[in-house]
Amino acid sequence: MINLKARETRTLVAVHGWAGAVLGLLLYAVIVTGTAAVFANEIKAWSGGLIGMNEPLSQPLNAVLARLEAETPEQFRGDLALRATPAGNVLAFFHTDETINGVRRERGILYTIGPDGRVISRAEGYGNELAANDPYTALGRFYVDLHVRLHVPNPWGLILTGILGLAMLVAAVSGILMHRHLFRDIFILRGRDRLVGLRDLHSVAGTWTLPHAFVLAFTGAYLSFTIAVALPMLAKIAFKGDVREMVTTLNGLRAVDARPAAIADLDDMLSDARKRAGAPLLIAGWENRGRADSRITIFPAPRSGDLTAMRLIYNGATGELIRERPIIGMKPSLGASLLGLISPVHFGNFAGWWSRAVWFALGAASAYVAWSGLNLWVRRRADQRGWRALGRVTAWVGGGLPFAMAAAAAAYFVSLPSLATVFWTPAAFLAAAALALVPALRMRSIERVPPLLFGATGVLLMALPLLRAAAGGPTWRAALATGQGAVPIMDFLVALGGIACVVSAAMALRPREQATFNAGSYVQSAE
Amino acid sequence: MAAANSSTAEPGRLHPWLRALLAGPCALGLTALIMAVMPFWVPKGIGGVDHIAFPLFFMPAIWAVIFFYALLDRRLGRIAIVMAVIAVIHLIALRAVLFG
């Protein structure tokens, strides 16, 4: 039992409520999209249709890369980035660095290499723009961008989600501090038709998900603020603007030696890295090919049972391993271990499907906590016109966001054959959000709006596996034959989610004795 | 600390806004200041990066401690003095490191 004085408890209740009232809807959007983004790689593999192979960076690549290099203009051959896609193909990006308006950008030719060295696509341009225009990963990227920065341009989007992370931290900590009977009340549910019932559900769900919410808020604030603000600030102050010294401290000293040198055997290095890592390889970055100071940095996945993996650095001229190093610094350290924990704990990818499933479930519960908290706030003020308007907006966002996300997925599959997914995925999201506004504005009983939209979401979700098949997506047999279990599993999970949405909507919409929004009785029962 | 001074609570309509100022923008600014100075006193550790990693990792915790202190201490004057003293110490340290 936590026993604060009445005045401090009132302050915490006010901060808990106002933080939710002001930022709750954005927080709800970030949590819902983050819950979907737990399966971002699986969504990309499932939706892309380009079925590849298990561990694509373990296949022989020398021959195909030599052929592609010959087709690549001389100016882009210096650096090469290789990345295993979630669908099991390899992205090979021959590029050079260019500085535009003081910002370093990578420009070159991006090839997508399928199984057996087959080249699936070729595109020229800047790396970030090529990634943003990839039609096969548009759905997964749309969800991730919505979660990471709410599609607000950088750095403001990251700062906004960082503030939302801090708001979630405040809500979690104040929720603990102001709760007088934390452990007793987590089992109390007094029916769902009254305001006290809603408060109980909010309280119970909030308490059970508290450790997870705290960790996500902490790591989310770190991820947003570090990239947008903290690291650039520390680089300027701690290293007095000396970028070379910062890179040397964080990544190791690079001696410049531009003399021509042989190019090492990539397949041998990747094979050696695979054995040392004991896990699939994810990324390989090769700098200064054909020079004496050539280096290859290989990023493996963590070994089974580990949270982080060491990076392997090879000499790109001789093929010898130079060193293994952690996420930052040259040697394992407490600081590197702490920073290495952030990603697996935030993304829930430390134990495969199981940890992601748990993270998904806890994320969904956290989304309910944010939404039910807003509903509580609004219902207690339902006699005031302004708060009633927020109630309608809450109903719109609460039910409309999942509906718009499902509509975006449907539009993605419909537009995949024409490769117009980059346009239609966000366009359908906005159109569906606008459509969801109609019942939110027009329906007399706003309590019926979210279930209605959840029902529509369920119908769309159930249709997605069929749309995927109609768009020419791989069959379960073809996917399983190449070790891509994400396709059948995602089909099953999406359909299951759709059924759950329809059933819960039907239960919520069935006639009850008192299901209308009646402010007076709610306020009385809450008091 | 919060409970100790219940009799000296400061009423007034301005106080919620002053508290919001201290717990909001001032807490963010003080967090940035503390982070900026941390690389100069946190030990580098065996990997030579702890002085960079610790400010980054603990940034949300530093902000949360300042925020809840500014929220729960009943005396606004004391909050302002504590935050100002910490800020001045860090500004002097930062000036000495950058321009000393």
XYZ file of C-alpha atoms in Angstrom:
627
model
C 0.000 0.000 0.000
C 1.332 3.376 -1.024
C 0.294 6.144 1.356
C 0.757 9.685 0.137
C -0.795 12.744 1.768
C -4.130 13.778 0.283
C -2.707 16.885 -1.362
C 0.079 15.020 -3.142
C -2.390 12.355 -4.228
C -4.648 15.068 -5.680
C -1.693 16.539 -7.534
C -0.757 13.151 -8.961
C -4.358 12.426 -9.965
C -4.490 15.780 -11.735
C -1.176 15.208 -13.525
C -2.146 11.622 -14.428
C -5.464 12.845 -15.829
C -4.255 15.950 -17.614
C -1.241 14.170 -19.151
C -3.697 11.648 -20.535
C -6.267 14.234 -21.602
C -3.744 16.371 -23.479
C -1.543 13.665 -24.986
C -3.709 10.548 -24.561
C -4.937 10.278 -28.144
C -1.451 10.629 -29.622
C -0.167 8.196 -27.017
C -2.933 5.766 -27.973
C -1.901 6.089 -31.647
C 1.754 5.444 -30.817
C 0.900 2.427 -28.649
C -1.506 0.876 -31.198
C 0.929 1.292 -34.087
C 3.787 0.101 -31.855
C 1.767 -2.998 -31.012
C 1.439 -3.727 -34.734
C 5.094 -2.810 -35.294
C 6.155 -5.600 -32.919
C 5.568 -7.786 -35.968
C 7.055 -5.265 -38.450
C 9.521 -7.729 -39.968
C 6.879 -10.430 -40.176
C 4.444 -7.947 -41.778
C 7.098 -7.042 -44.375
C 7.801 -10.728 -45.101
C 4.077 -11.580 -45.199
C 2.967 -8.638 -47.318
C 5.935 -8.292 -49.701
C 5.179 -11.303 -51.856
C 8.895 -11.670 -52.728
C 9.550 -14.964 -51.069
C 13.260 -15.546 -50.565
C 15.213 -18.023 -48.477
C 16.169 -18.668 -44.887
C 19.412 -16.841 -43.986
C 19.925 -15.077 -47.336
C 23.414 -13.800 -46.414
C 24.585 -17.414 -46.096
C 24.196 -18.076 -49.828
C 27.181 -17.655 -52.219
C 27.191 -14.017 -53.365
C 30.586 -13.527 -55.036
C 29.449 -14.359 -58.562
C 26.273 -12.300 -58.583
C 27.975 -9.320 -56.918
C 30.825 -9.417 -59.458
C 28.257 -9.381 -62.259
C 26.315 -6.507 -60.675
C 29.506 -4.545 -60.011
C 30.351 -4.755 -63.706
C 26.936 -3.226 -64.484
C 27.380 -0.476 -61.881
C 28.957 2.884 -62.801
C 32.539 3.243 -61.523
C 31.636 6.100 -59.158
C 29.360 3.876 -57.012
C 31.656 0.864 -56.599
C 33.621 2.097 -53.570
C 31.141 1.155 -50.845
C 28.732 -1.766 -50.695
C 25.976 -2.409 -48.145
C 24.315 -5.821 -47.953
C 21.127 -6.399 -46.017
C 19.015 -9.519 -45.503
C 15.359 -8.576 -46.016
C 12.664 -10.004 -43.740
C 11.309 -11.918 -46.757
C 14.655 -13.650 -47.232
C 16.194 -11.730 -50.151
C 19.374 -9.611 -50.227
C 19.522 -5.869 -50.809
C 22.884 -4.914 -52.352
C 23.561 -1.171 -52.466
C 26.664 -0.033 -54.373
C 27.097 3.586 -53.352
C 29.225 6.586 -52.659
C 28.912 9.285 -49.992
C 27.800 12.770 -51.021
C 27.457 15.836 -48.830
C 24.445 18.000 -49.655
C 23.835 21.143 -47.596
C 26.160 19.795 -44.911
C 24.315 16.474 -44.657
C 26.035 13.229 -45.673
C 23.917 11.090 -47.992
C 24.525 7.816 -49.794
C 23.813 7.695 -53.543
C 24.096 4.633 -55.735
C 22.430 1.584 -57.301
C 20.230 -0.703 -55.208
C 19.762 -4.295 -56.381
C 17.360 -6.821 -54.852
C 18.837 -10.310 -55.140
C 16.535 -13.304 -54.797
C 17.382 -16.969 -54.291
C 19.884 -18.491 -56.773
C 21.363 -15.059 -57.539
C 18.309 -13.885 -59.463
C 18.154 -10.061 -59.640
C 14.591 -8.996 -58.783
C 14.906 -5.233 -59.094
C 17.365 -2.393 -59.786
C 16.974 1.266 -58.786
C 19.262 4.294 -58.683
C 19.098 7.152 -56.201
C 19.730 8.171 -52.604
C 19.590 5.355 -50.074
C 16.862 6.797 -47.854
C 14.679 7.656 -50.861
C 15.093 4.224 -52.404
C 14.035 2.622 -49.127
C 11.055 4.981 -48.841
C 9.901 4.093 -52.370
C 10.200 0.314 -52.042
C 6.706 -0.928 -52.976
C 7.191 -4.356 -51.332
C 7.749 -3.062 -47.797
C 5.397 -0.054 -47.910
C 2.910 -1.529 -45.421
C 5.446 -2.445 -42.732
C 7.246 0.887 -43.138
C 3.979 2.814 -42.929
C 3.148 1.262 -39.546
C 6.694 1.717 -38.236
C 6.901 5.374 -39.350
C 3.525 6.064 -37.771
C 4.808 4.598 -34.521
C 8.272 6.164 -34.571
C 7.393 9.723 -35.612
C 3.665 9.865 -36.423
C 4.723 10.785 -39.991
C 5.866 14.189 -38.716
C 9.163 15.282 -40.396
C 12.414 14.789 -38.470
C 13.534 15.811 -35.949
C 10.115 17.047 -34.770
C 8.417 13.687 -35.132
C 11.025 12.026 -32.917
C 10.820 14.855 -30.389
C 7.022 14.482 -30.321
C 7.165 10.717 -29.724
C 9.919 11.299 -27.148
C 7.595 13.648 -25.257
C 4.849 11.019 -25.525
C 7.285 8.496 -24.027
C 7.891 10.827 -21.092
C 4.125 11.354 -20.723
C 3.671 7.585 -20.586
C 6.401 7.422 -17.938
C 4.566 10.077 -15.915
C 1.250 8.222 -16.280
C 2.855 4.928 -15.188
C 4.724 6.336 -12.173
C 1.846 8.559 -11.028
C -0.510 5.603 -11.497
C 1.566 3.620 -8.992
C 2.021 6.454 -6.514
C -1.593 7.587 -6.388
C -3.043 4.096 -6.087
C -3.813 3.459 -2.442
C -4.466 -0.279 -2.674
C -2.349 -1.288 -5.629
C -2.174 -5.019 -5.006
C -5.677 -5.483 -3.605
C -7.448 -3.633 -6.402
C -5.807 -5.397 -9.309
C -8.307 -8.219 -8.972
C -11.426 -6.067 -8.510
C -13.882 -5.880 -11.413
C -17.371 -4.571 -10.709
C -19.145 -5.014 -14.050
C -18.584 -3.165 -17.306
C -21.785 -1.158 -17.671
C -21.035 1.468 -15.073
C -18.304 4.034 -14.763
C -16.832 2.262 -11.736
C -16.634 -0.842 -13.911
C -14.721 1.084 -16.565
C -12.440 2.511 -13.878
C -11.824 -0.991 -12.543
C -10.935 -2.258 -16.016
C -8.621 0.720 -16.523
C -7.027 0.133 -13.148
C -6.659 -3.630 -13.517
C -5.286 -3.470 -17.080
C -3.017 -0.567 -16.118
C -1.609 -2.369 -13.098
C -0.960 -5.661 -14.863
C 0.781 -3.911 -17.744
C 2.632 -1.441 -15.519
C 6.157 -2.965 -15.698
C 5.846 -3.350 -19.472
C 4.479 0.186 -19.893
C 7.268 1.582 -17.725
C 9.958 -0.214 -19.744
C 8.419 0.814 -23.078
C 8.061 4.440 -21.978
C 11.652 4.567 -20.725
C 13.177 2.901 -23.788
C 10.857 4.748 -26.185
C 11.842 8.127 -24.764
C 15.479 7.060 -25.016
C 15.173 5.921 -28.653
C 13.375 9.094 -29.765
C 15.424 11.678 -27.876
C 18.811 10.021 -28.401
C 18.613 10.192 -32.188
C 16.880 13.564 -32.380
C 18.561 15.541 -29.610
C 20.850 13.824 -27.111
C 23.507 12.245 -29.324
C 24.009 15.337 -31.526
C 24.189 17.453 -28.353
C 26.756 15.159 -26.687
C 28.760 15.013 -29.922
C 28.996 18.793 -29.927
C 29.787 19.183 -26.231
C 31.692 16.083 -25.147
C 33.842 15.992 -28.297
C 33.760 19.759 -28.859
C 32.392 19.242 -32.357
C 35.205 16.857 -33.366
C 33.285 14.220 -35.319
C 36.448 12.186 -36.002
C 37.194 11.887 -32.293
C 33.598 10.872 -31.574
C 33.621 8.176 -34.271
C 37.014 6.969 -32.994
C 35.712 6.696 -29.432
C 32.439 5.009 -30.340
C 33.491 2.882 -33.339
C 37.277 2.631 -33.217
C 40.146 4.416 -34.946
C 40.235 4.189 -38.746
C 43.658 4.678 -40.324
C 43.296 6.168 -43.799
C 45.303 4.314 -46.468
C 44.130 4.956 -50.017
C 46.690 2.720 -51.739
C 45.137 0.176 -54.133
C 44.740 -3.308 -52.678
C 43.131 -6.638 -53.467
C 39.466 -7.279 -52.717
C 38.964 -10.086 -50.209
C 36.610 -13.024 -50.779
C 33.223 -11.947 -49.432
C 31.740 -15.435 -49.216
C 34.656 -16.616 -47.059
C 34.231 -13.680 -44.678
C 30.452 -14.135 -44.426
C 30.912 -17.852 -43.831
C 33.490 -17.193 -41.099
C 31.239 -14.553 -39.512
C 28.280 -16.972 -39.531
C 30.350 -19.593 -37.673
C 31.686 -17.109 -35.119
C 28.314 -15.460 -34.515
C 26.374 -18.717 -34.227
C 23.354 -16.857 -35.614
C 22.050 -15.546 -38.964
C 23.765 -12.496 -40.456
C 21.624 -9.377 -40.892
C 23.790 -6.629 -42.417
C 27.271 -6.244 -43.893
C 28.763 -2.827 -44.612
C 31.855 -2.752 -46.851
C 33.782 0.533 -47.075
C 36.583 1.552 -49.442
C 36.568 -1.572 -51.608
C 39.842 -1.982 -53.467
C 41.832 0.126 -50.986
C 44.310 -0.881 -48.294
C 42.050 0.567 -45.556
C 39.010 -1.411 -46.693
C 36.835 -2.674 -43.819
C 33.737 -4.865 -43.588
C 31.493 -4.585 -40.545
C 29.084 -7.509 -40.156
C 26.023 -7.334 -37.906
C 24.706 -10.760 -36.863
C 21.476 -11.495 -35.008
C 21.933 -12.363 -31.315
C 22.634 -16.014 -30.552
C 19.722 -18.002 -29.204
C 19.358 -17.016 -25.554
C 21.399 -13.800 -25.911
C 19.984 -10.279 -25.946
C 22.719 -8.651 -28.028
C 25.364 -9.652 -30.561
C 28.962 -8.570 -31.123
C 29.766 -6.879 -34.427
C 32.539 -8.459 -36.501
C 35.033 -6.277 -38.342
C 37.088 -7.763 -41.194
C 39.926 -6.405 -43.282
C 38.353 -5.895 -46.710
C 41.703 -6.406 -48.471
C 42.945 -9.581 -46.758
C 39.723 -11.071 -45.379
C 41.192 -11.377 -41.850
C 39.083 -10.736 -38.784
C 40.319 -7.523 -37.152
C 38.157 -7.542 -34.042
C 34.752 -8.156 -32.490
C 33.138 -5.188 -30.815
C 29.922 -4.347 -28.956
C 27.257 -1.810 -29.961
C 29.589 1.056 -28.956
C 33.243 1.089 -27.977
C 35.978 -1.417 -28.658
C 35.484 -3.718 -25.673
C 32.485 -5.006 -23.743
C 31.515 -2.512 -21.031
C 28.648 -1.638 -18.723
C 27.663 1.305 -20.938
C 27.582 -0.849 -24.073
C 25.566 -3.522 -22.233
C 22.996 -0.960 -21.065
C 22.563 0.526 -24.549
C 22.487 -2.976 -26.027
C 19.486 -3.816 -23.841
C 17.327 -1.010 -25.215
C 16.369 -2.487 -28.592
C 15.474 -6.056 -27.584
C 13.516 -4.840 -24.578
C 11.631 -2.191 -26.581
C 10.918 -4.330 -29.650
C 10.307 -7.578 -27.743
C 12.378 -9.608 -30.217
C 14.618 -11.356 -27.681
C 12.868 -14.741 -27.776
C 11.389 -15.052 -31.254
C 7.655 -15.386 -31.753
C 6.943 -16.017 -28.070
C 8.364 -12.751 -26.746
C 6.788 -10.832 -29.602
C 3.407 -12.406 -28.888
C 3.686 -11.376 -25.221
C 4.776 -7.855 -26.219
C 1.844 -7.658 -28.649
C -0.646 -8.701 -25.959
C 0.785 -6.291 -23.388
C 0.836 -3.523 -26.019
C -2.824 -4.118 -26.799
C -3.619 -3.953 -23.072
C -1.638 -0.700 -22.768
C -3.591 0.757 -25.686
C -6.785 -0.140 -23.843
C -5.432 1.566 -20.704
C -4.744 4.801 -22.632
C -8.128 4.749 -24.317
C -10.156 3.771 -21.245
C -8.345 6.456 -19.248
C -9.447 9.066 -21.750
C -12.994 7.693 -21.680
C -13.052 7.949 -17.895
C -11.830 11.539 -18.035
C -14.422 12.510 -20.616
C -17.373 10.712 -19.044
C -16.746 12.395 -15.718
C -17.045 15.721 -17.538
C -19.835 14.753 -19.896
C -21.991 17.667 -18.747
C -19.478 20.089 -20.304
C -19.732 20.707 -24.012
C -15.993 20.845 -24.745
C -15.293 17.527 -23.052
C -18.257 15.935 -24.860
C -16.556 16.935 -28.133
C -13.346 15.248 -26.940
C -15.504 12.198 -26.193
C -16.490 12.018 -29.862
C -12.870 12.482 -30.949
C -11.854 9.726 -28.517
C -14.465 7.375 -29.982
C -13.272 8.276 -33.495
C -9.591 7.688 -32.793
C -10.215 4.663 -30.566
C -12.130 2.720 -33.190
C -11.001 4.607 -36.281
C -7.262 4.036 -35.941
C -7.391 0.206 -36.113
C -9.986 0.528 -38.894
C -7.748 2.881 -40.901
C -4.711 0.615 -40.342
C -6.665 -2.389 -41.614
C -7.913 -0.338 -44.601
C -4.305 0.668 -45.363
C -3.344 -3.019 -45.420
C -6.269 -3.854 -47.732
C -5.309 -1.024 -50.108
C -1.700 -2.190 -50.017
C -2.640 -5.643 -51.309
C -5.054 -4.263 -53.914
C -2.351 -1.921 -55.278
C 0.570 -4.387 -54.999
C 0.202 -5.812 -58.546
C 0.528 -2.275 -59.966
C 3.411 -1.478 -57.530
C 1.530 1.663 -56.435
C 1.550 0.708 -52.744
C 3.653 3.695 -51.642
C 0.780 6.005 -52.635
C -2.280 3.883 -51.849
C -1.267 2.650 -48.380
C -1.287 6.112 -46.713
C -4.086 7.338 -49.002
C -6.385 4.524 -47.877
C -5.437 5.168 -44.254
C -6.511 8.810 -44.546
C -9.679 7.924 -46.479
C -10.677 5.326 -43.891
C -9.952 7.767 -41.057
C -12.226 10.303 -42.769
C -14.912 7.645 -43.231
C -14.702 6.712 -39.549
C -15.394 10.335 -38.709
C -18.942 10.020 -40.110
C -20.348 7.725 -37.394
C -18.270 9.523 -34.757
C -19.996 12.788 -35.654
C -23.438 11.522 -36.607
C -24.310 8.686 -34.229
C -26.358 9.692 -31.228
C -24.796 7.191 -28.864
C -21.039 7.571 -29.105
C -20.571 4.409 -27.041
C -21.641 2.431 -30.100
C -19.106 4.048 -32.438
C -15.953 2.115 -31.389
C -17.636 -1.336 -31.491
C -19.051 -0.488 -34.908
C -15.602 0.459 -36.171
C -14.023 -2.578 -34.490
C -16.542 -4.749 -36.334
C -15.574 -3.127 -39.640
C -11.903 -3.595 -38.725
C -12.572 -7.279 -38.104
C -14.204 -7.730 -41.512
C -11.230 -6.074 -43.214
C -8.740 -8.162 -41.236
C -10.503 -11.383 -42.192
C -10.352 -10.313 -45.848
C -6.598 -9.614 -45.803
C -5.358 -13.213 -46.336
C -7.722 -13.497 -49.306
C -6.523 -10.168 -50.727
C -2.908 -11.272 -50.230
C -3.563 -14.452 -52.201
C -5.442 -12.516 -54.909
C -2.492 -10.110 -55.225
C -0.253 -13.047 -56.164
C 1.281 -13.609 -52.734
C 3.053 -16.893 -52.055
C 1.083 -19.957 -50.954
C 1.663 -21.450 -47.525
C 3.401 -24.436 -49.092
C 5.795 -22.246 -51.118
C 6.543 -20.102 -48.069
C 7.158 -23.043 -45.751
C 9.380 -24.703 -48.355
C 11.773 -21.746 -48.085
C 11.565 -21.514 -44.299
C 9.359 -18.385 -44.318
C 6.905 -19.297 -41.585
C 5.805 -15.652 -41.310
C 3.372 -16.031 -44.233
C 1.071 -18.741 -42.811
C 1.460 -17.485 -39.232
C 0.533 -13.907 -40.145
C -2.408 -15.122 -42.261
C -3.638 -17.069 -39.235
C -3.049 -14.256 -36.720
C -4.697 -11.614 -38.920
C -7.759 -13.791 -39.502
C -7.907 -14.630 -35.789
C -7.670 -10.936 -34.922
C -10.481 -10.229 -37.355
C -12.739 -12.841 -35.757
C -11.924 -11.468 -32.287
C -12.831 -7.933 -33.428
C -16.140 -9.029 -34.959
C -17.136 -11.123 -31.934
C -16.250 -8.398 -29.417
C -18.091 -5.818 -31.538
C -21.180 -8.025 -31.715
C -21.124 -8.492 -27.946
C -20.715 -4.766 -27.318
C -23.464 -3.788 -29.770
C -26.129 -6.199 -28.521
C -29.003 -4.394 -26.774
C -28.638 -3.818 -23.042
C -30.833 -2.200 -20.435
C -28.760 0.950 -20.226
C -26.143 1.435 -22.869
C -26.607 5.077 -23.702
C -24.282 7.848 -22.685
C -25.888 9.300 -19.609
C -23.577 11.672 -17.861
C -25.527 12.139 -14.641
C -25.759 8.524 -13.617
C -22.141 7.866 -14.560
C -20.874 10.725 -12.478
C -22.955 9.622 -9.498
C -21.845 6.020 -9.700
C -18.223 7.070 -10.032
C -18.421 9.225 -6.960
C 10.110 16.506 1.745
C 6.648 17.034 0.401
C 4.946 16.093 3.597
C 7.160 18.103 5.880
C 5.845 21.537 5.074
C 2.104 21.191 4.875
C 1.573 24.249 7.044
C 3.619 26.435 4.761
C 1.760 25.585 1.585
C 1.573 28.476 -0.827
C -1.901 29.181 -2.172
C -2.623 31.400 -5.187
C -3.688 31.126 -8.775
C -0.206 31.770 -10.112
C 1.355 28.844 -8.326
C 0.051 26.040 -10.570
C 1.531 27.850 -13.560
C 4.860 28.404 -11.817
C 4.945 24.744 -10.845
C 4.101 23.790 -14.430
C 6.959 26.017 -15.600
C 9.387 24.352 -13.195
C 8.186 20.782 -13.878
C 7.898 21.373 -17.615
C 10.397 23.482 -19.566
C 12.762 24.017 -16.613
C 12.956 20.269 -15.897
C 13.709 19.569 -19.574
C 16.387 22.266 -19.674
C 18.000 21.063 -16.449
C 18.001 17.483 -17.765
C 19.823 18.636 -20.907
C 22.334 20.566 -18.791
C 23.051 17.624 -16.493
C 23.447 15.322 -19.510
C 25.828 17.768 -21.169
C 28.141 17.816 -18.140
C 27.975 14.089 -17.322
C 30.609 13.029 -19.919
C 33.157 15.083 -17.973
C 32.691 13.410 -14.576
C 31.308 9.936 -15.327
C 34.239 7.438 -15.530
C 34.964 6.171 -19.033
C 34.995 2.535 -17.876
C 36.878 -0.390 -19.396
C 35.318 0.159 -22.802
C 36.032 3.892 -22.789
C 32.383 4.755 -23.578
C 30.538 4.754 -20.252
C 30.779 8.556 -20.036
C 28.724 8.765 -23.255
C 26.454 5.764 -22.691
C 25.330 6.660 -19.152
C 23.915 10.135 -19.938
C 22.041 8.689 -22.916
C 20.669 5.703 -21.028
C 19.675 7.536 -17.855
C 18.206 10.615 -19.563
C 14.537 9.571 -19.004
C 15.296 8.725 -15.359
C 17.052 12.059 -14.731
C 14.101 13.920 -16.218
C 11.592 11.872 -14.214
C 13.356 12.565 -10.902
C 13.425 16.325 -11.572
C 9.824 16.322 -12.823
C 8.378 14.505 -9.825
C 10.441 16.574 -7.407
C 9.103 19.770 -8.973
C 5.622 18.309 -8.796
C 5.547 16.996 -5.255
C 7.625 19.396 -3.141
C 5.098 21.785 -1.608
C 7.391 24.806 -1.505
C 7.820 26.414 -4.876
C 10.635 28.618 -3.609
C 12.660 25.620 -2.514
C 12.105 23.870 -5.847
C 13.276 26.964 -7.696
C 16.355 27.332 -5.479
C 17.348 23.649 -5.732
C 16.928 23.616 -9.503
C 18.720 26.927 -9.895
C 21.681 25.803 -7.753
C 22.035 22.580 -9.747
C 21.773 24.562 -12.981
C 24.376 27.127 -11.930
C 26.840 24.424 -10.797
C 26.453 22.646 -14.130
C 26.713 25.868 -16.134
C 29.963 26.768 -14.353
C 31.312 23.248 -14.951
C 30.274 23.365 -18.605
C 31.884 26.777 -19.100
C 35.089 25.568 -17.467
C 35.211 22.484 -19.667
C 34.385 24.231 -22.929
C 36.213 27.535 -22.493
C 38.537 26.955 -19.525
